mmCIF file of C-alpha atoms in Angstrom:
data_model
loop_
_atom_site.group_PDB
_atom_site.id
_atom_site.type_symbol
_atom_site.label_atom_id
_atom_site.label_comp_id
_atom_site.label_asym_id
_atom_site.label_seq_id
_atom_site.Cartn_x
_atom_site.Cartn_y
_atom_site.Cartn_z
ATOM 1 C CA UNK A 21 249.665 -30.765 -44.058
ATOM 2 C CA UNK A 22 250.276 -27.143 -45.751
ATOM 3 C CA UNK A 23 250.473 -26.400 -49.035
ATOM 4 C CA UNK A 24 253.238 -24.591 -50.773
ATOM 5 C CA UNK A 25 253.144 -20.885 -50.254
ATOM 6 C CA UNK A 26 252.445 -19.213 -53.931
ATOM 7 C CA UNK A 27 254.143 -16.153 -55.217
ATOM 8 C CA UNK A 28 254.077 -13.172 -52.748
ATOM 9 C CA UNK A 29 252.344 -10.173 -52.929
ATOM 10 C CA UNK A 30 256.092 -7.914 -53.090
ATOM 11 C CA UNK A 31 256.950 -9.085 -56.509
ATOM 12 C CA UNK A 32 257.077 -6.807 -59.321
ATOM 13 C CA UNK A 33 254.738 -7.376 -62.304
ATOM 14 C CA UNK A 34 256.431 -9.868 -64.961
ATOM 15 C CA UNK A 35 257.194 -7.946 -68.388
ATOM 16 C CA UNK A 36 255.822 -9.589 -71.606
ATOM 17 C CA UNK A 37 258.027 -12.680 -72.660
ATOM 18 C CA UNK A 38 259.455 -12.490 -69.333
ATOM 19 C CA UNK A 39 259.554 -16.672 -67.737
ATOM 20 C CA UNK A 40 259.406 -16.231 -64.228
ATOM 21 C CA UNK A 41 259.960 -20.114 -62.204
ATOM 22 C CA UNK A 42 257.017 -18.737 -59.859
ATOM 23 C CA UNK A 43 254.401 -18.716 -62.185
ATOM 24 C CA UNK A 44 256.042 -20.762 -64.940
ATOM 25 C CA UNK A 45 256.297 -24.595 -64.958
ATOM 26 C CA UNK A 46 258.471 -26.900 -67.305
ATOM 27 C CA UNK A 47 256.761 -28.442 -70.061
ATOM 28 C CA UNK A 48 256.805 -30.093 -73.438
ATOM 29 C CA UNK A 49 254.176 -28.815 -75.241
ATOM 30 C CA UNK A 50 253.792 -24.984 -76.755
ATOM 31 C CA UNK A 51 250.695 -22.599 -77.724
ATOM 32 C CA UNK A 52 252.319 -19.665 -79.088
ATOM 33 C CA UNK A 53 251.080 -16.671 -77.683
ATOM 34 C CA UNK A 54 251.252 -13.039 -79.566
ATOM 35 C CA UNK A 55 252.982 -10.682 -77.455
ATOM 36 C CA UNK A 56 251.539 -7.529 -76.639
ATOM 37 C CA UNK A 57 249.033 -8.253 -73.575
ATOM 38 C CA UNK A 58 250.453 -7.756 -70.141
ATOM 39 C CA UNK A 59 249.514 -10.243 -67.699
ATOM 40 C CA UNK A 60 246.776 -10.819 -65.794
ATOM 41 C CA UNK A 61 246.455 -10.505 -61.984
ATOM 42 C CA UNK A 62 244.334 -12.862 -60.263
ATOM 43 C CA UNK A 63 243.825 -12.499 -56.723
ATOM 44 C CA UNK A 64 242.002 -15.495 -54.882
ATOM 45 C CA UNK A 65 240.748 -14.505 -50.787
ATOM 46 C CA UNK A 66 240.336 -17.895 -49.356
ATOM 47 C CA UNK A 67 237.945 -17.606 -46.274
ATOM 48 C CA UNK A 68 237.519 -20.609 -43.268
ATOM 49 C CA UNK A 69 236.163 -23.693 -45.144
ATOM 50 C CA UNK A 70 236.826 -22.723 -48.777
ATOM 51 C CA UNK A 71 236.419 -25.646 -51.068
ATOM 52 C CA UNK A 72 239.126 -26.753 -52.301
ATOM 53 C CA UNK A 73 237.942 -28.147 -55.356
ATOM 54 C CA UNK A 74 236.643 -24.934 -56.656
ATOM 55 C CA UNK A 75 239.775 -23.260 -55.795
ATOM 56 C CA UNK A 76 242.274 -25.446 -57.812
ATOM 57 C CA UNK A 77 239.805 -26.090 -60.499
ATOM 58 C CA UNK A 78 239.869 -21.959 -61.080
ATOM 59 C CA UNK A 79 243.612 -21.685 -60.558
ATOM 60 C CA UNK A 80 245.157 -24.581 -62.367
ATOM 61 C CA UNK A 81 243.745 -23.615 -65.812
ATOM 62 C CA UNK A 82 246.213 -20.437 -65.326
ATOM 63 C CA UNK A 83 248.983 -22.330 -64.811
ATOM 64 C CA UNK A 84 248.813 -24.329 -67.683
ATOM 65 C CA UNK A 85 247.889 -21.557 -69.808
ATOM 66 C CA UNK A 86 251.424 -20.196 -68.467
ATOM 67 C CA UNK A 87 253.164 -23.287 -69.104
ATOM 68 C CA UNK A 88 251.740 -23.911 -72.478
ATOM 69 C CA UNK A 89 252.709 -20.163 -73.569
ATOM 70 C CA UNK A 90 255.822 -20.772 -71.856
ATOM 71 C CA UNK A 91 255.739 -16.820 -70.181
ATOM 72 C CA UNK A 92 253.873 -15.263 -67.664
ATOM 73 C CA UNK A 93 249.969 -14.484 -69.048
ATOM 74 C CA UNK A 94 248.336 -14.824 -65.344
ATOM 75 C CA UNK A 95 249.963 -14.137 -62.043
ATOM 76 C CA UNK A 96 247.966 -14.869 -58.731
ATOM 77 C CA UNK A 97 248.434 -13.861 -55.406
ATOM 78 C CA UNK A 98 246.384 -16.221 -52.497
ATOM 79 C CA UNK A 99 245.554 -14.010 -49.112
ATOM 80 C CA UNK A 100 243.140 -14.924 -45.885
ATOM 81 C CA UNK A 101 241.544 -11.619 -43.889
ATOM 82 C CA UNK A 102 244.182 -11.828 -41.232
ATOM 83 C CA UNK A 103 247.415 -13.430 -43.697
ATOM 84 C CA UNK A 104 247.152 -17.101 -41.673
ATOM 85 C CA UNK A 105 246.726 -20.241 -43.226
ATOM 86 C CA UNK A 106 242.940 -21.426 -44.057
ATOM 87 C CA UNK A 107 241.530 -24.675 -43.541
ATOM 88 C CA UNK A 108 239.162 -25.992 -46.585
ATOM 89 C CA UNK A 109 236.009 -27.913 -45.963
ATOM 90 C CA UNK A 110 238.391 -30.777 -46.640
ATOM 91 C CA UNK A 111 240.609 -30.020 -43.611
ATOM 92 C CA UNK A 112 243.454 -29.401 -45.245
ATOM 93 C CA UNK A 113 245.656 -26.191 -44.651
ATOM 94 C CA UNK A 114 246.899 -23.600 -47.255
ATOM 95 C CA UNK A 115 249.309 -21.076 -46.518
ATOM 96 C CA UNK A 116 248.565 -17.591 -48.322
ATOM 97 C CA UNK A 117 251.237 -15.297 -48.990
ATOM 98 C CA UNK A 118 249.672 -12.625 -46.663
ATOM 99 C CA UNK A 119 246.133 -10.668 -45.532
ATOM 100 C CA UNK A 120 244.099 -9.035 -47.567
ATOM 101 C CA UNK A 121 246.126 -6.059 -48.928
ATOM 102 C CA UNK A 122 243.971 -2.545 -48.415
ATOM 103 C CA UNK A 123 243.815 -2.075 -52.862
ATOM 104 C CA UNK A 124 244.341 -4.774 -54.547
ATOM 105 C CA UNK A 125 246.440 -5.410 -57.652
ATOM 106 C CA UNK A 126 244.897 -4.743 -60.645
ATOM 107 C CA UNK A 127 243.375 -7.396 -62.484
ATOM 108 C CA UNK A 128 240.518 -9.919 -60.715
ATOM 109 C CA UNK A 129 239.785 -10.413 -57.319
ATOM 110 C CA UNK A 130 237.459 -14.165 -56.462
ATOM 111 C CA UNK A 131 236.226 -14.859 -53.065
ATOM 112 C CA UNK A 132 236.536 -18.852 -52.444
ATOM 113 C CA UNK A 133 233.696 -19.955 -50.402
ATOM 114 C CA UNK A 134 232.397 -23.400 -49.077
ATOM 115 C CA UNK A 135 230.712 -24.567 -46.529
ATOM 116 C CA UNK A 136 228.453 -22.452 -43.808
ATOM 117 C CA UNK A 137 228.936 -19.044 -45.454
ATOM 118 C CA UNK A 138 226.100 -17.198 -43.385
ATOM 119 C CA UNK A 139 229.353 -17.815 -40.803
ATOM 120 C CA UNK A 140 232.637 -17.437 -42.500
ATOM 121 C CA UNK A 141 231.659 -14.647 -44.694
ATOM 122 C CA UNK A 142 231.831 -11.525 -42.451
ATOM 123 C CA UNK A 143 230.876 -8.311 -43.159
ATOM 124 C CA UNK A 144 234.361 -6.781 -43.709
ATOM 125 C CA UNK A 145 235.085 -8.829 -46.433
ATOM 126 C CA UNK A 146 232.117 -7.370 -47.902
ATOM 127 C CA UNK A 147 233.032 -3.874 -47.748
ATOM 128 C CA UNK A 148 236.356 -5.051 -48.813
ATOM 129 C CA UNK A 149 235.528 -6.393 -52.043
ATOM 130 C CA UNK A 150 233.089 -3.345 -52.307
ATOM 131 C CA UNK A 151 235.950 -1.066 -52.194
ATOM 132 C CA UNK A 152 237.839 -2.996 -54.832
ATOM 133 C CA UNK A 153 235.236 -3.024 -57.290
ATOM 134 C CA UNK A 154 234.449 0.466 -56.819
ATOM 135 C CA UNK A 155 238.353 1.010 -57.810
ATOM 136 C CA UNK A 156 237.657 -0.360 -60.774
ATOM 137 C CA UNK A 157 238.776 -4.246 -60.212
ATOM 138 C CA UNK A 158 236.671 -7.171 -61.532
ATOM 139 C CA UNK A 159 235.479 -8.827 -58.565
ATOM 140 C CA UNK A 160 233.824 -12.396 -58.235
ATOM 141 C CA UNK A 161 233.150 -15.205 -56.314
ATOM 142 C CA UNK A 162 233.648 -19.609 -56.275
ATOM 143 C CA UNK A 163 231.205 -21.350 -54.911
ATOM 144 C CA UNK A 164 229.781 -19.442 -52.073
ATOM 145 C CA UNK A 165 232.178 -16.251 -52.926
ATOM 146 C CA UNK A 166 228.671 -14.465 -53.966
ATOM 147 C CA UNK A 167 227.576 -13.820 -50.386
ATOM 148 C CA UNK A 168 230.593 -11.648 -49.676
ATOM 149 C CA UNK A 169 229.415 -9.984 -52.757
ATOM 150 C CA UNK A 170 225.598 -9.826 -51.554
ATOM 151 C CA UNK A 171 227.086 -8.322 -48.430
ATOM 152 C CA UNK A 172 229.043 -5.848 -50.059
ATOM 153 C CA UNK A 173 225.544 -4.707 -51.526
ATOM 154 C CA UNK A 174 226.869 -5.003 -55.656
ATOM 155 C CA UNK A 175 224.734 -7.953 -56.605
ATOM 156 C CA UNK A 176 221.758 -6.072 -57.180
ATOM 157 C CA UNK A 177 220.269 -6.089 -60.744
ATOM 158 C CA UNK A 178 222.992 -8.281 -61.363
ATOM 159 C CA UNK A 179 223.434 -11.829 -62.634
ATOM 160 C CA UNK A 180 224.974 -14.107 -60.694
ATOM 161 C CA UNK A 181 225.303 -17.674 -59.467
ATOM 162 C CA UNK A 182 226.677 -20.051 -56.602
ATOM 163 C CA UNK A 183 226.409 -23.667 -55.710
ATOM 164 C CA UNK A 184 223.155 -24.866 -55.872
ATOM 165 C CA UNK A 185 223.164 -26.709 -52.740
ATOM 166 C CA UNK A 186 223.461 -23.206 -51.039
ATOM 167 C CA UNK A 187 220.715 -21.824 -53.042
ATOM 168 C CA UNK A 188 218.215 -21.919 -50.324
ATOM 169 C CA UNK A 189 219.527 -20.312 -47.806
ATOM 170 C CA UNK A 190 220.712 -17.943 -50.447
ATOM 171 C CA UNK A 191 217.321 -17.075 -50.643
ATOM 172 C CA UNK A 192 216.462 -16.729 -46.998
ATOM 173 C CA UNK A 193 219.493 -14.468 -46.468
ATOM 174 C CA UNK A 194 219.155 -12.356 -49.213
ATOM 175 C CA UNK A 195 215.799 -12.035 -50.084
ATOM 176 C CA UNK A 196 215.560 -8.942 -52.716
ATOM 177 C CA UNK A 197 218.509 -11.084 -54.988
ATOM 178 C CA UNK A 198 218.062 -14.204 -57.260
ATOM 179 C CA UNK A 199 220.867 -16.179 -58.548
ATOM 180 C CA UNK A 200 220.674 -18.494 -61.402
ATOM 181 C CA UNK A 201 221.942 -21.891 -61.841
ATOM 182 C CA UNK A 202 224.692 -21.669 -64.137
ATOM 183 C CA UNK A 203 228.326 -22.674 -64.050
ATOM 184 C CA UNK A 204 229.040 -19.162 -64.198
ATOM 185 C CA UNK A 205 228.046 -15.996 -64.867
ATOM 186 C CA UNK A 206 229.723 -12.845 -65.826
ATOM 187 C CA UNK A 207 228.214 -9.430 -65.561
ATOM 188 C CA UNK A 208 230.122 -6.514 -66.539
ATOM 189 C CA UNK A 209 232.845 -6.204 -63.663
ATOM 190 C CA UNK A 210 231.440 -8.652 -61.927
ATOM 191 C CA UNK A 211 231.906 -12.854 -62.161
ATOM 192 C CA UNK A 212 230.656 -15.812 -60.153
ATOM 193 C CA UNK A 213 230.969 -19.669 -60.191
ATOM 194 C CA UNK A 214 228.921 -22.657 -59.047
ATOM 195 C CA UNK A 215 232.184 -24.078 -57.600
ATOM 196 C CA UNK A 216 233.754 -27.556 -58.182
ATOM 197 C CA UNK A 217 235.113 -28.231 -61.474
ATOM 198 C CA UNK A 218 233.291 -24.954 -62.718
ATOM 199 C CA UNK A 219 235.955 -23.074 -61.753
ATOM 200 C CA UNK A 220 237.851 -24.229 -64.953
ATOM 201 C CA UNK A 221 234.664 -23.483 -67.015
ATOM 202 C CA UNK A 222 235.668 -20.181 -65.461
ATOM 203 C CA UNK A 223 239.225 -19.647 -66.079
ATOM 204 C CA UNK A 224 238.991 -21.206 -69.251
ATOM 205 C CA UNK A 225 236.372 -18.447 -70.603
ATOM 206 C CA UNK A 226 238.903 -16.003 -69.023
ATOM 207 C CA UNK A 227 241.506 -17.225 -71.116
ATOM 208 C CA UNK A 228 239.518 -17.227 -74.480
ATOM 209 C CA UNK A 229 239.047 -13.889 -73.215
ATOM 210 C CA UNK A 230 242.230 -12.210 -72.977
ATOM 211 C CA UNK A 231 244.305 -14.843 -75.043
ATOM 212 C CA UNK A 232 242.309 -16.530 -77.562
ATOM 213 C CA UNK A 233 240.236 -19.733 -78.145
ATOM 214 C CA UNK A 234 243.325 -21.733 -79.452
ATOM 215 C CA UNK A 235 245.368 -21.588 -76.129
ATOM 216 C CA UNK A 236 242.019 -21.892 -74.409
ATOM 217 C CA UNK A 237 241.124 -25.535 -76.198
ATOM 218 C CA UNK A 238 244.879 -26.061 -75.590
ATOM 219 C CA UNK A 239 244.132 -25.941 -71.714
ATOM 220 C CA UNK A 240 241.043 -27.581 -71.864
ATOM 221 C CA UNK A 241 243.008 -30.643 -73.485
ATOM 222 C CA UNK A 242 246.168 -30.369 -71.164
ATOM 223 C CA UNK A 243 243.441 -30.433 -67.729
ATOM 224 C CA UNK A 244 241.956 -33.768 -69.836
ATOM 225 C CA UNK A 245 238.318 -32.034 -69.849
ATOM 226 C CA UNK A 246 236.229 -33.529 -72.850
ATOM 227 C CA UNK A 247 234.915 -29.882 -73.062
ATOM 228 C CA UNK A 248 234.295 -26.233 -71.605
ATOM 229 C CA UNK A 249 231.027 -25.329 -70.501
ATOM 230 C CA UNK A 250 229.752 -21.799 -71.657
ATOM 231 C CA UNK A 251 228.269 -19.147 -69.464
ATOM 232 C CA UNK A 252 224.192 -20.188 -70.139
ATOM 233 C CA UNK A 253 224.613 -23.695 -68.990
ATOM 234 C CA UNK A 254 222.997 -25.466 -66.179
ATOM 235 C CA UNK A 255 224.893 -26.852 -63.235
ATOM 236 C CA UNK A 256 222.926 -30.255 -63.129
ATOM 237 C CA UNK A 257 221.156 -32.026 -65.469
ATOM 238 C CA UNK A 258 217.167 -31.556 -66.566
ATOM 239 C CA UNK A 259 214.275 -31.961 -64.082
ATOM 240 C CA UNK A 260 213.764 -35.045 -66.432
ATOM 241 C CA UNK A 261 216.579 -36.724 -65.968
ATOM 242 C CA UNK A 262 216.815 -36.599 -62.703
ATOM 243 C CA UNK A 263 213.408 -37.957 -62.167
ATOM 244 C CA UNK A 264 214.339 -40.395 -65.064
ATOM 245 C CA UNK A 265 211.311 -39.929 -66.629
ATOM 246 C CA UNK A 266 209.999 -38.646 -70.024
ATOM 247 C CA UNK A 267 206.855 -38.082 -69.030
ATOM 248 C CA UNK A 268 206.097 -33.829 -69.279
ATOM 249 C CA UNK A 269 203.362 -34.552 -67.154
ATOM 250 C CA UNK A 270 205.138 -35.459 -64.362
ATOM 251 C CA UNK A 271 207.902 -32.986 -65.183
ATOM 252 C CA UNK A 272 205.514 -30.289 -65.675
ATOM 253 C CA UNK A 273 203.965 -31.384 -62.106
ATOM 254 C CA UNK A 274 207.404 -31.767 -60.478
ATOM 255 C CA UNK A 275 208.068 -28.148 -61.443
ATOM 256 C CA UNK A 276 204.809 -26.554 -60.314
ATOM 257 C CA UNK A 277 205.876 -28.499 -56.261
ATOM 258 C CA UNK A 278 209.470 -27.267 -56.306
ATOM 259 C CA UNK A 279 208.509 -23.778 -57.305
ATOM 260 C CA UNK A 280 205.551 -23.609 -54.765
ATOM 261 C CA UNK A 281 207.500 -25.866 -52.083
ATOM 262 C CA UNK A 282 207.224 -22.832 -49.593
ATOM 263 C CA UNK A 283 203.419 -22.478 -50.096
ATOM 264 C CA UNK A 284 202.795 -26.405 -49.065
ATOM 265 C CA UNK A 285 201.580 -29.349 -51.453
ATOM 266 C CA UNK A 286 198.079 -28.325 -53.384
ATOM 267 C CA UNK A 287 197.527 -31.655 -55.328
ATOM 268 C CA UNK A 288 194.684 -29.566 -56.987
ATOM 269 C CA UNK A 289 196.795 -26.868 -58.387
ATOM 270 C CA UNK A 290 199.616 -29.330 -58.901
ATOM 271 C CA UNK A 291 196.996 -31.321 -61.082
ATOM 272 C CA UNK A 292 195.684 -28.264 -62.570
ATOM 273 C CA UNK A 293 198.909 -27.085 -63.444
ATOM 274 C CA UNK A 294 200.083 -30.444 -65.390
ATOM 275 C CA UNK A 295 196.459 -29.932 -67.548
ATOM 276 C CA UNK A 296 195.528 -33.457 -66.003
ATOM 277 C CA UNK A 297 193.221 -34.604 -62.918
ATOM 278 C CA UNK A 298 193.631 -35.345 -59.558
ATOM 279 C CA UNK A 299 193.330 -38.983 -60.192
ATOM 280 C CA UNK A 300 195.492 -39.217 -63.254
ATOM 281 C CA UNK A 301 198.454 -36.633 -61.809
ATOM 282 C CA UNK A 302 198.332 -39.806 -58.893
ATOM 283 C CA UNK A 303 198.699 -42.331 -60.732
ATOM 284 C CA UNK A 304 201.549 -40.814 -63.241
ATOM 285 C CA UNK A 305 203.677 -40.026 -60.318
ATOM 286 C CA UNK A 306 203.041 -43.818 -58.980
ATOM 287 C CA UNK A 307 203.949 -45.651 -62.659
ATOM 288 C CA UNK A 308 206.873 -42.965 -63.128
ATOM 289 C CA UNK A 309 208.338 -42.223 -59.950
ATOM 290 C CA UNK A 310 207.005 -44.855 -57.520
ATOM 291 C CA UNK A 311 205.896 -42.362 -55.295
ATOM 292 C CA UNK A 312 202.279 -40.397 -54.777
ATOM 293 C CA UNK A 313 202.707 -36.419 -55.275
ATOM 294 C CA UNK A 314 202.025 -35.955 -51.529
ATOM 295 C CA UNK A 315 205.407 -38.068 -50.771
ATOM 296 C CA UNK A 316 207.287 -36.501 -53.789
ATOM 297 C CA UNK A 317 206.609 -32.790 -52.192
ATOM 298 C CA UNK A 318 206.978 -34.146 -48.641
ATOM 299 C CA UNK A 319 210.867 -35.486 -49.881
ATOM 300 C CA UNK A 320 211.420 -32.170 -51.477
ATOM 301 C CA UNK A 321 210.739 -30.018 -48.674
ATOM 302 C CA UNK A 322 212.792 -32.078 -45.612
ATOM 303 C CA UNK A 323 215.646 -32.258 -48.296
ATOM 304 C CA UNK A 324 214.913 -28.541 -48.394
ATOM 305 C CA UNK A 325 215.374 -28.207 -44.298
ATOM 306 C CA UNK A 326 218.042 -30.300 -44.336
ATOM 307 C CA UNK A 327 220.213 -28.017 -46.412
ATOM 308 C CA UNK A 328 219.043 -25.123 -44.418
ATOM 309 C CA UNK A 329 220.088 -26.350 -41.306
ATOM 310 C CA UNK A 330 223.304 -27.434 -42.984
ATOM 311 C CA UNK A 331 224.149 -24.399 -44.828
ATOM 312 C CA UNK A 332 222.527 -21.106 -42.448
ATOM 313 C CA UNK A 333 222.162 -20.176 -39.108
ATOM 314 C CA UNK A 334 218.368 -19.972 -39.371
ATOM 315 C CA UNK A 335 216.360 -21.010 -36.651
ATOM 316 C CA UNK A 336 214.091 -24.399 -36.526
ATOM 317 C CA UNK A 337 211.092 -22.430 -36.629
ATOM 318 C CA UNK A 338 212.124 -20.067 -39.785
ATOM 319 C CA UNK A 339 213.364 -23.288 -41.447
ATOM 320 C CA UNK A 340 210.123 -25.003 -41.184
ATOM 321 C CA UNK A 341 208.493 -21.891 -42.142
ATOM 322 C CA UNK A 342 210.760 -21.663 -45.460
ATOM 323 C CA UNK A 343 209.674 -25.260 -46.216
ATOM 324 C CA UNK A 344 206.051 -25.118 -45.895
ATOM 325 C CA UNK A 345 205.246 -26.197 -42.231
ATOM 326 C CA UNK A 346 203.037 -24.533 -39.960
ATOM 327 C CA UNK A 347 205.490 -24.937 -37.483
ATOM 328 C CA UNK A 348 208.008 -26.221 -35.621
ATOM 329 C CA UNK A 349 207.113 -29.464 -34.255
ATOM 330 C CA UNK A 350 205.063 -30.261 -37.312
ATOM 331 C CA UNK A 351 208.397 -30.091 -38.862
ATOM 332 C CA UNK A 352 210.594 -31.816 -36.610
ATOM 333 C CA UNK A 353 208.297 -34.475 -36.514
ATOM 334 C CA UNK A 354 208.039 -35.254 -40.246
ATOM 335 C CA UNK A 355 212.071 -34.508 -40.155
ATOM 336 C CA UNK A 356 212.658 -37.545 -37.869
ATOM 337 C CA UNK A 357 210.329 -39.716 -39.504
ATOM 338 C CA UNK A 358 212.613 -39.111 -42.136
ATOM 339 C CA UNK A 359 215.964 -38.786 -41.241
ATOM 340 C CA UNK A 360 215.724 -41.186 -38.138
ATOM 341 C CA UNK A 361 217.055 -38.015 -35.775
ATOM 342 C CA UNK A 362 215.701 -34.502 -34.604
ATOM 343 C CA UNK A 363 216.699 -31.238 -36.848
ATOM 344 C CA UNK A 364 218.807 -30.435 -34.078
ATOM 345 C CA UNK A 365 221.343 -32.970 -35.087
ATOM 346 C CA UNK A 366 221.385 -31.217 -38.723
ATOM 347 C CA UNK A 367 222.468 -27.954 -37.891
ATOM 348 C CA UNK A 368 225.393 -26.386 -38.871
ATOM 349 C CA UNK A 369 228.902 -27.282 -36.820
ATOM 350 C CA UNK A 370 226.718 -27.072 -33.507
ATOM 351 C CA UNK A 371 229.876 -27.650 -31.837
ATOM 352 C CA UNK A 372 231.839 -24.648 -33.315
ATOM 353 C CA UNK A 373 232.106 -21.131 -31.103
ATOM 354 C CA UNK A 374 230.049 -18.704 -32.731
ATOM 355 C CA UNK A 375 232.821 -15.716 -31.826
ATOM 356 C CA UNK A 376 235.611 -18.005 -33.577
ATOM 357 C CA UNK A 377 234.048 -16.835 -36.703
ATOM 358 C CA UNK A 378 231.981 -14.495 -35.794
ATOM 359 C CA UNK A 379 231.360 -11.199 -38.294
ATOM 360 C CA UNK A 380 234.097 -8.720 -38.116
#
């Protein structure tokens, strides 16, 4: 299955209160838009395993903005690095309307990421999207997008987010950066996006942006989203709630493992750190979570490999190290007592040729 190829990248710009069929769908309902503004250029690069989710989620918000306003307020142009079609994590095909042109149009250029991006991400997009914010275009990324923006060397000093999932390895890649867990972020010239139905948090800030909070809500209501997440907010819900717990002991506690999860578990400091003893911090975790603080930190740092081996191509041994093991086989014993197979099994698309997307 391919998708329907979107407006080329020949077309001339559409003129204010020009309705071009492209970027213009029927529809029964009308925001009325001031004239004045010209539209807006988005340009998405979809690289090998994009997810899809993130991708429409970002785009459709444009569309209905264009419907709603019944004109053209946001063209978009979709391009791969070599102008072939691009499978997403989900399998599925989408034809672009060509490869990455040498300047882009001006406007905003987002890099779609997914799955794997310490493979699919290569070096020349980097330096591409380098070169396009350094002529002046807004650059960003979905999901993953912000390693080809860590590789074009523009994230430092910068906020910036990406999936949290891919976090981790984030980290290992890039160690001098730190993103943040927000849907979004937007930093000067420069935007990112958690991914997944963030994207619309995205595009629907954009369009409050250029064209006002009335057609903005107007989206929100058309896309059937209760509401539009601003920049500052989280991509998941508290520590608390996902423990399920109200206790700020154990919160407090759960904090202090995650954020030392690299150093291994110190049930003193841990304790120390929740202002409670060794004894109560054991028995707190036990009534609240079921689990002793030793098992809790355990959990957190296999869940921690497991991602790694998912999401980078880090070795076993710099995995383990990254998770608090002394090394390898301490690990990948404690990993199959947990997961019932060796890390081996874990890592990512073993079976795939490293030169069919190798950097380039």
């Amino acid at each position: 299955m391919t998708t329907q190829r979107s407006a080329g990248f020949g077309g001339s710009p559409a003129k204010g209160g020009e309705t071009d069929s492209r970027f213009v769908a029927p529809g029964a309902a009308h925001v009325p838009v001031p004239e004045g503004r010209g539209p807006v250029t988005v340009t998405f690069v979809l690289v090998p395993r994009f997810t899809m989710l993130a991708f429409t989620s970002a785009l459709e918000p444009f569309r209905v903005a264009n419907q709603l306003a019944g004109r053209v307020l946001f063209r978009w142009h979709v391009c791969s690095l070599d102008g072939q079609p691009v499978s997403s994590s989900n399998g599925i095909p989408v034809l672009p309307d060509g490869k990455l042109p040498d300047v882009a149009e001006p406007g905003c250029v987002l890099i779609c990421g997914g799955v794997t991006p310490d493979v699919t991400m290569r070096p020349a997009l980097g330096s591409w999207i380098r070169a396009q914010w350094r002529r002046g275009r807004t650059v960003g990324g979905l999901c993953t997008g912000a390693y080809a923006l860590a590789r074009g060397g523009i994230l430092e000093g910068r906020r910036f987010t990406l999936h949290w999932e891919n976090i981790p390895g984030f980290r290992e890649t890039f160690p001098g950066l730190e993103p943040v867990r927000q849907v979004f972020c937007l930093d000067d010239r420069i935007i990112t996006c958690a991914g997944g139905v963030a994207g619309a948090d995205l595009a629907l800030n954009l369009i409050a942006t250029h064209f006002g909070t009335t057609l903005s809500r107007a989206v929100m209501e058309m896309c059937l989203l209760s509401s539009s997440r601003r920049e500052g907010e989280v991509q998941f819900t508290s520590l608390a709630s996902r423990l399920a717990t109200r206790n700020m002991t154990v919160v407090r506690a759960a904090e202090h493992i995650e954020a030392e999860i690299e150093n291994g578990f110190d049930l003193e400091g841990c304790a120390r750190h929740a202002g409670v003893t060794r004894r109560q911090i054991q028995r707190l975790f036990r009534q609240h979570l079921g689990m002793t603080p030793q098992q809790y930190a355990a959990d957190l740092r296999l869940q921690r490999g497991r991602i790694l081996l998912a999401e980078t191509d880090m070795s076993i041994l710099d995995i383990a190290i990254a998770c608090g093991y002394s090394s390898r086989s301490a690990f990948s014993k404690a990993f199959r007592a947990k997961f019932g197979a060796a890390p081996q099994v874990h890592l990512a698309f073993p079976n795939v040729h490293r030169t069919e997307l190798a950097p380039g």
